[in-house]
PDB file of C-alpha atoms in Angstrom:
ATOM      1  CA  UNK A   1      51.252  92.502 132.212  1.00  0.00           C
ATOM      2  CA  UNK A   2      48.442  89.998 131.926  1.00  0.00           C
ATOM      3  CA  UNK A   3      47.332  87.525 134.571  1.00  0.00           C
ATOM      4  CA  UNK A   4      49.364  84.635 133.132  1.00  0.00           C
ATOM      5  CA  UNK A   5      52.722  86.387 133.563  1.00  0.00           C
ATOM      6  CA  UNK A   6      52.065  88.398 136.699  1.00  0.00           C
ATOM      7  CA  UNK A   7      54.239  86.326 139.028  1.00  0.00           C
ATOM      8  CA  UNK A   8      57.713  86.466 140.543  1.00  0.00           C
ATOM      9  CA  UNK A   9      60.753  84.480 139.427  1.00  0.00           C
ATOM     10  CA  UNK A  10      63.091  83.563 142.270  1.00  0.00           C
ATOM     11  CA  UNK A  11      66.846  84.123 142.452  1.00  0.00           C
ATOM     12  CA  UNK A  12      68.917  83.311 139.372  1.00  0.00           C
ATOM     13  CA  UNK A  13      65.800  82.884 137.235  1.00  0.00           C
ATOM     14  CA  UNK A  14      64.887  86.522 137.804  1.00  0.00           C
ATOM     15  CA  UNK A  15      68.444  87.580 136.920  1.00  0.00           C
ATOM     16  CA  UNK A  16      68.258  85.556 133.706  1.00  0.00           C
ATOM     17  CA  UNK A  17      64.855  87.076 132.917  1.00  0.00           C
ATOM     18  CA  UNK A  18      66.247  90.581 133.428  1.00  0.00           C
ATOM     19  CA  UNK A  19      69.094  89.767 131.032  1.00  0.00           C
ATOM     20  CA  UNK A  20      66.837  88.427 128.270  1.00  0.00           C
ATOM     21  CA  UNK A  21      64.506  91.410 128.792  1.00  0.00           C
ATOM     22  CA  UNK A  22      67.439  93.766 128.220  1.00  0.00           C
ATOM     23  CA  UNK A  23      68.311  91.826 125.052  1.00  0.00           C
ATOM     24  CA  UNK A  24      64.716  91.974 123.810  1.00  0.00           C
ATOM     25  CA  UNK A  25      64.620  95.723 124.502  1.00  0.00           C
ATOM     26  CA  UNK A  26      67.837  96.312 122.537  1.00  0.00           C
ATOM     27  CA  UNK A  27      66.509  94.298 119.612  1.00  0.00           C
ATOM     28  CA  UNK A  28      63.072  95.942 119.651  1.00  0.00           C
ATOM     29  CA  UNK A  29      64.526  99.431 119.984  1.00  0.00           C
ATOM     30  CA  UNK A  30      66.677  98.994 116.887  1.00  0.00           C
ATOM     31  CA  UNK A  31      64.264  96.959 114.748  1.00  0.00           C
ATOM     32  CA  UNK A  32      60.733  98.023 115.668  1.00  0.00           C
ATOM     33  CA  UNK A  33      61.013 101.482 117.288  1.00  0.00           C
ATOM     34  CA  UNK A  34      63.098 103.346 114.719  1.00  0.00           C
ATOM     35  CA  UNK A  35      61.162 106.641 114.546  1.00  0.00           C
ATOM     36  CA  UNK A  36      59.671 106.958 118.015  1.00  0.00           C
ATOM     37  CA  UNK A  37      60.805 109.273 120.809  1.00  0.00           C
ATOM     38  CA  UNK A  38      59.617 107.160 123.737  1.00  0.00           C
ATOM     39  CA  UNK A  39      60.538 103.475 123.896  1.00  0.00           C
ATOM     40  CA  UNK A  40      57.706 101.014 124.280  1.00  0.00           C
ATOM     41  CA  UNK A  41      58.116  97.332 123.477  1.00  0.00           C
ATOM     42  CA  UNK A  42      56.119  96.242 120.417  1.00  0.00           C
ATOM     43  CA  UNK A  43      53.407  93.608 120.766  1.00  0.00           C
ATOM     44  CA  UNK A  44      55.523  90.788 119.305  1.00  0.00           C
ATOM     45  CA  UNK A  45      58.463  91.519 121.586  1.00  0.00           C
ATOM     46  CA  UNK A  46      56.185  91.813 124.626  1.00  0.00           C
ATOM     47  CA  UNK A  47      54.555  88.469 123.765  1.00  0.00           C
ATOM     48  CA  UNK A  48      57.974  86.850 123.366  1.00  0.00           C
ATOM     49  CA  UNK A  49      59.057  88.304 126.726  1.00  0.00           C
ATOM     50  CA  UNK A  50      55.949  86.823 128.377  1.00  0.00           C
ATOM     51  CA  UNK A  51      56.683  83.476 126.689  1.00  0.00           C
ATOM     52  CA  UNK A  52      60.258  83.513 128.027  1.00  0.00           C
ATOM     53  CA  UNK A  53      59.012  84.260 131.535  1.00  0.00           C
ATOM     54  CA  UNK A  54      56.552  81.363 131.314  1.00  0.00           C
ATOM     55  CA  UNK A  55      59.305  78.976 130.135  1.00  0.00           C
ATOM     56  CA  UNK A  56      61.658  80.085 132.928  1.00  0.00           C
ATOM     57  CA  UNK A  57      58.852  79.599 135.450  1.00  0.00           C
ATOM     58  CA  UNK A  58      58.264  76.013 134.297  1.00  0.00           C
ATOM     59  CA  UNK A  59      61.921  74.944 133.944  1.00  0.00           C
ATOM     60  CA  UNK A  60      62.390  71.641 135.826  1.00  0.00           C
ATOM     61  CA  UNK A  61      65.917  72.670 136.862  1.00  0.00           C
ATOM     62  CA  UNK A  62      64.517  75.587 138.849  1.00  0.00           C
ATOM     63  CA  UNK A  63      67.206  77.965 140.090  1.00  0.00           C
ATOM     64  CA  UNK A  64      69.933  75.493 139.028  1.00  0.00           C
ATOM     65  CA  UNK A  65      68.930  76.005 135.397  1.00  0.00           C
ATOM     66  CA  UNK A  66      71.763  75.795 132.878  1.00  0.00           C
ATOM     67  CA  UNK A  67      71.869  78.272 130.015  1.00  0.00           C
ATOM     68  CA  UNK A  68      69.282  77.435 127.372  1.00  0.00           C
ATOM     69  CA  UNK A  69      72.022  76.911 124.797  1.00  0.00           C
ATOM     70  CA  UNK A  70      73.554  74.125 126.963  1.00  0.00           C
ATOM     71  CA  UNK A  71      70.318  72.603 128.281  1.00  0.00           C
ATOM     72  CA  UNK A  72      69.396  69.025 127.271  1.00  0.00           C
ATOM     73  CA  UNK A  73      65.675  69.885 127.628  1.00  0.00           C
ATOM     74  CA  UNK A  74      64.503  72.095 124.768  1.00  0.00           C
ATOM     75  CA  UNK A  75      61.367  73.754 126.071  1.00  0.00           C
ATOM     76  CA  UNK A  76      60.952  76.509 123.459  1.00  0.00           C
ATOM     77  CA  UNK A  77      58.683  75.921 120.485  1.00  0.00           C
ATOM     78  CA  UNK A  78      60.651  75.889 117.189  1.00  0.00           C
ATOM     79  CA  UNK A  79      59.531  79.370 116.094  1.00  0.00           C
ATOM     80  CA  UNK A  80      60.224  80.840 119.524  1.00  0.00           C
ATOM     81  CA  UNK A  81      63.667  79.212 119.542  1.00  0.00           C
ATOM     82  CA  UNK A  82      64.487  80.888 116.212  1.00  0.00           C
ATOM     83  CA  UNK A  83      63.175  84.182 117.601  1.00  0.00           C
ATOM     84  CA  UNK A  84      65.386  83.792 120.681  1.00  0.00           C
ATOM     85  CA  UNK A  85      68.451  83.023 118.573  1.00  0.00           C
ATOM     86  CA  UNK A  86      67.799  86.042 116.345  1.00  0.00           C
ATOM     87  CA  UNK A  87      67.446  88.377 119.317  1.00  0.00           C
ATOM     88  CA  UNK A  88      70.523  86.991 121.082  1.00  0.00           C
ATOM     89  CA  UNK A  89      72.699  87.104 117.968  1.00  0.00           C
ATOM     90  CA  UNK A  90      71.806  90.746 117.478  1.00  0.00           C
ATOM     91  CA  UNK A  91      71.828  91.898 121.114  1.00  0.00           C
ATOM     92  CA  UNK A  92      74.635  89.744 122.502  1.00  0.00           C
ATOM     93  CA  UNK A  93      77.555  91.795 121.143  1.00  0.00           C
ATOM     94  CA  UNK A  94      75.815  95.063 122.076  1.00  0.00           C
ATOM     95  CA  UNK A  95      75.182  93.926 125.656  1.00  0.00           C
ATOM     96  CA  UNK A  96      78.863  94.271 126.580  1.00  0.00           C
ATOM     97  CA  UNK A  97      78.559  98.038 125.964  1.00  0.00           C
ATOM     98  CA  UNK A  98      74.977  98.679 127.137  1.00  0.00           C
ATOM     99  CA  UNK A  99      74.826  96.252 130.099  1.00  0.00           C
ATOM    100  CA  UNK A 100      78.368  94.995 130.817  1.00  0.00           C
ATOM    101  CA  UNK A 101      77.639  93.303 134.152  1.00  0.00           C
ATOM    102  CA  UNK A 102      74.670  91.389 132.732  1.00  0.00           C
ATOM    103  CA  UNK A 103      76.712  90.399 129.680  1.00  0.00           C
ATOM    104  CA  UNK A 104      79.663  89.093 131.702  1.00  0.00           C
ATOM    105  CA  UNK A 105      77.353  87.254 134.101  1.00  0.00           C
ATOM    106  CA  UNK A 106      75.595  85.658 131.108  1.00  0.00           C
ATOM    107  CA  UNK A 107      78.913  84.585 129.528  1.00  0.00           C
ATOM    108  CA  UNK A 108      80.082  83.022 132.803  1.00  0.00           C
ATOM    109  CA  UNK A 109      76.733  81.250 133.176  1.00  0.00           C
ATOM    110  CA  UNK A 110      77.170  79.752 129.674  1.00  0.00           C
ATOM    111  CA  UNK A 111      80.423  78.093 130.788  1.00  0.00           C
ATOM    112  CA  UNK A 112      78.986  76.329 133.847  1.00  0.00           C
ATOM    113  CA  UNK A 113      78.410  72.603 133.733  1.00  0.00           C
ATOM    114  CA  UNK A 114      74.918  71.178 133.410  1.00  0.00           C
ATOM    115  CA  UNK A 115      73.618  69.881 136.750  1.00  0.00           C
ATOM    116  CA  UNK A 116      72.106  66.418 136.941  1.00  0.00           C
ATOM    117  CA  UNK A 117      68.369  66.766 137.407  1.00  0.00           C
ATOM    118  CA  UNK A 118      67.098  65.273 140.672  1.00  0.00           C
ATOM    119  CA  UNK A 119      64.036  65.294 142.903  1.00  0.00           C
ATOM    120  CA  UNK A 120      65.352  68.165 145.026  1.00  0.00           C
ATOM    121  CA  UNK A 121      65.131  70.522 142.053  1.00  0.00           C
ATOM    122  CA  UNK A 122      61.735  72.123 141.710  1.00  0.00           C
ATOM    123  CA  UNK A 123      60.500  74.558 139.129  1.00  0.00           C
ATOM    124  CA  UNK A 124      59.731  78.139 140.031  1.00  0.00           C
ATOM    125  CA  UNK A 125      56.069  77.351 139.327  1.00  0.00           C
ATOM    126  CA  UNK A 126      55.955  74.526 141.905  1.00  0.00           C
ATOM    127  CA  UNK A 127      57.855  76.629 144.419  1.00  0.00           C
ATOM    128  CA  UNK A 128      55.359  79.494 144.050  1.00  0.00           C
ATOM    129  CA  UNK A 129      52.421  77.113 144.435  1.00  0.00           C
ATOM    130  CA  UNK A 130      53.900  75.498 147.553  1.00  0.00           C
ATOM    131  CA  UNK A 131      54.520  78.930 149.113  1.00  0.00           C
ATOM    132  CA  UNK A 132      50.896  79.910 148.405  1.00  0.00           C
ATOM    133  CA  UNK A 133      49.615  76.662 149.954  1.00  0.00           C
ATOM    134  CA  UNK A 134      51.723  77.159 153.104  1.00  0.00           C
ATOM    135  CA  UNK A 135      50.227  80.610 153.813  1.00  0.00           C
TER     136      UNK A 135
END
């Protein structure tokens, strides 16, 4: 992991990151790693994973983040959004078999209402910076 993505996501953001990582791994395994014995994420999938982590870190909703599909703030670049949709359309149905708890948690999260953004909500990035400044 490079310097730009070597940080921790707090709470629900980390759970969401683990879920999208599992989806990326399923997609990469079946599209980019067809004839290999040992799984290793390809460069494109690893870059997309780092991009997702960066976007989750900067989300203004922080840990109260709605699912990206429901969110009024579209923070992904157009090409990355298409990439995300492609990966989720492929991996989503397979997640119920490979990672059932993650899949159910993700489906429940999709049904939650969108919180109203307020000053009490801080991004993971700001929270990390404030914790570093307080030490």
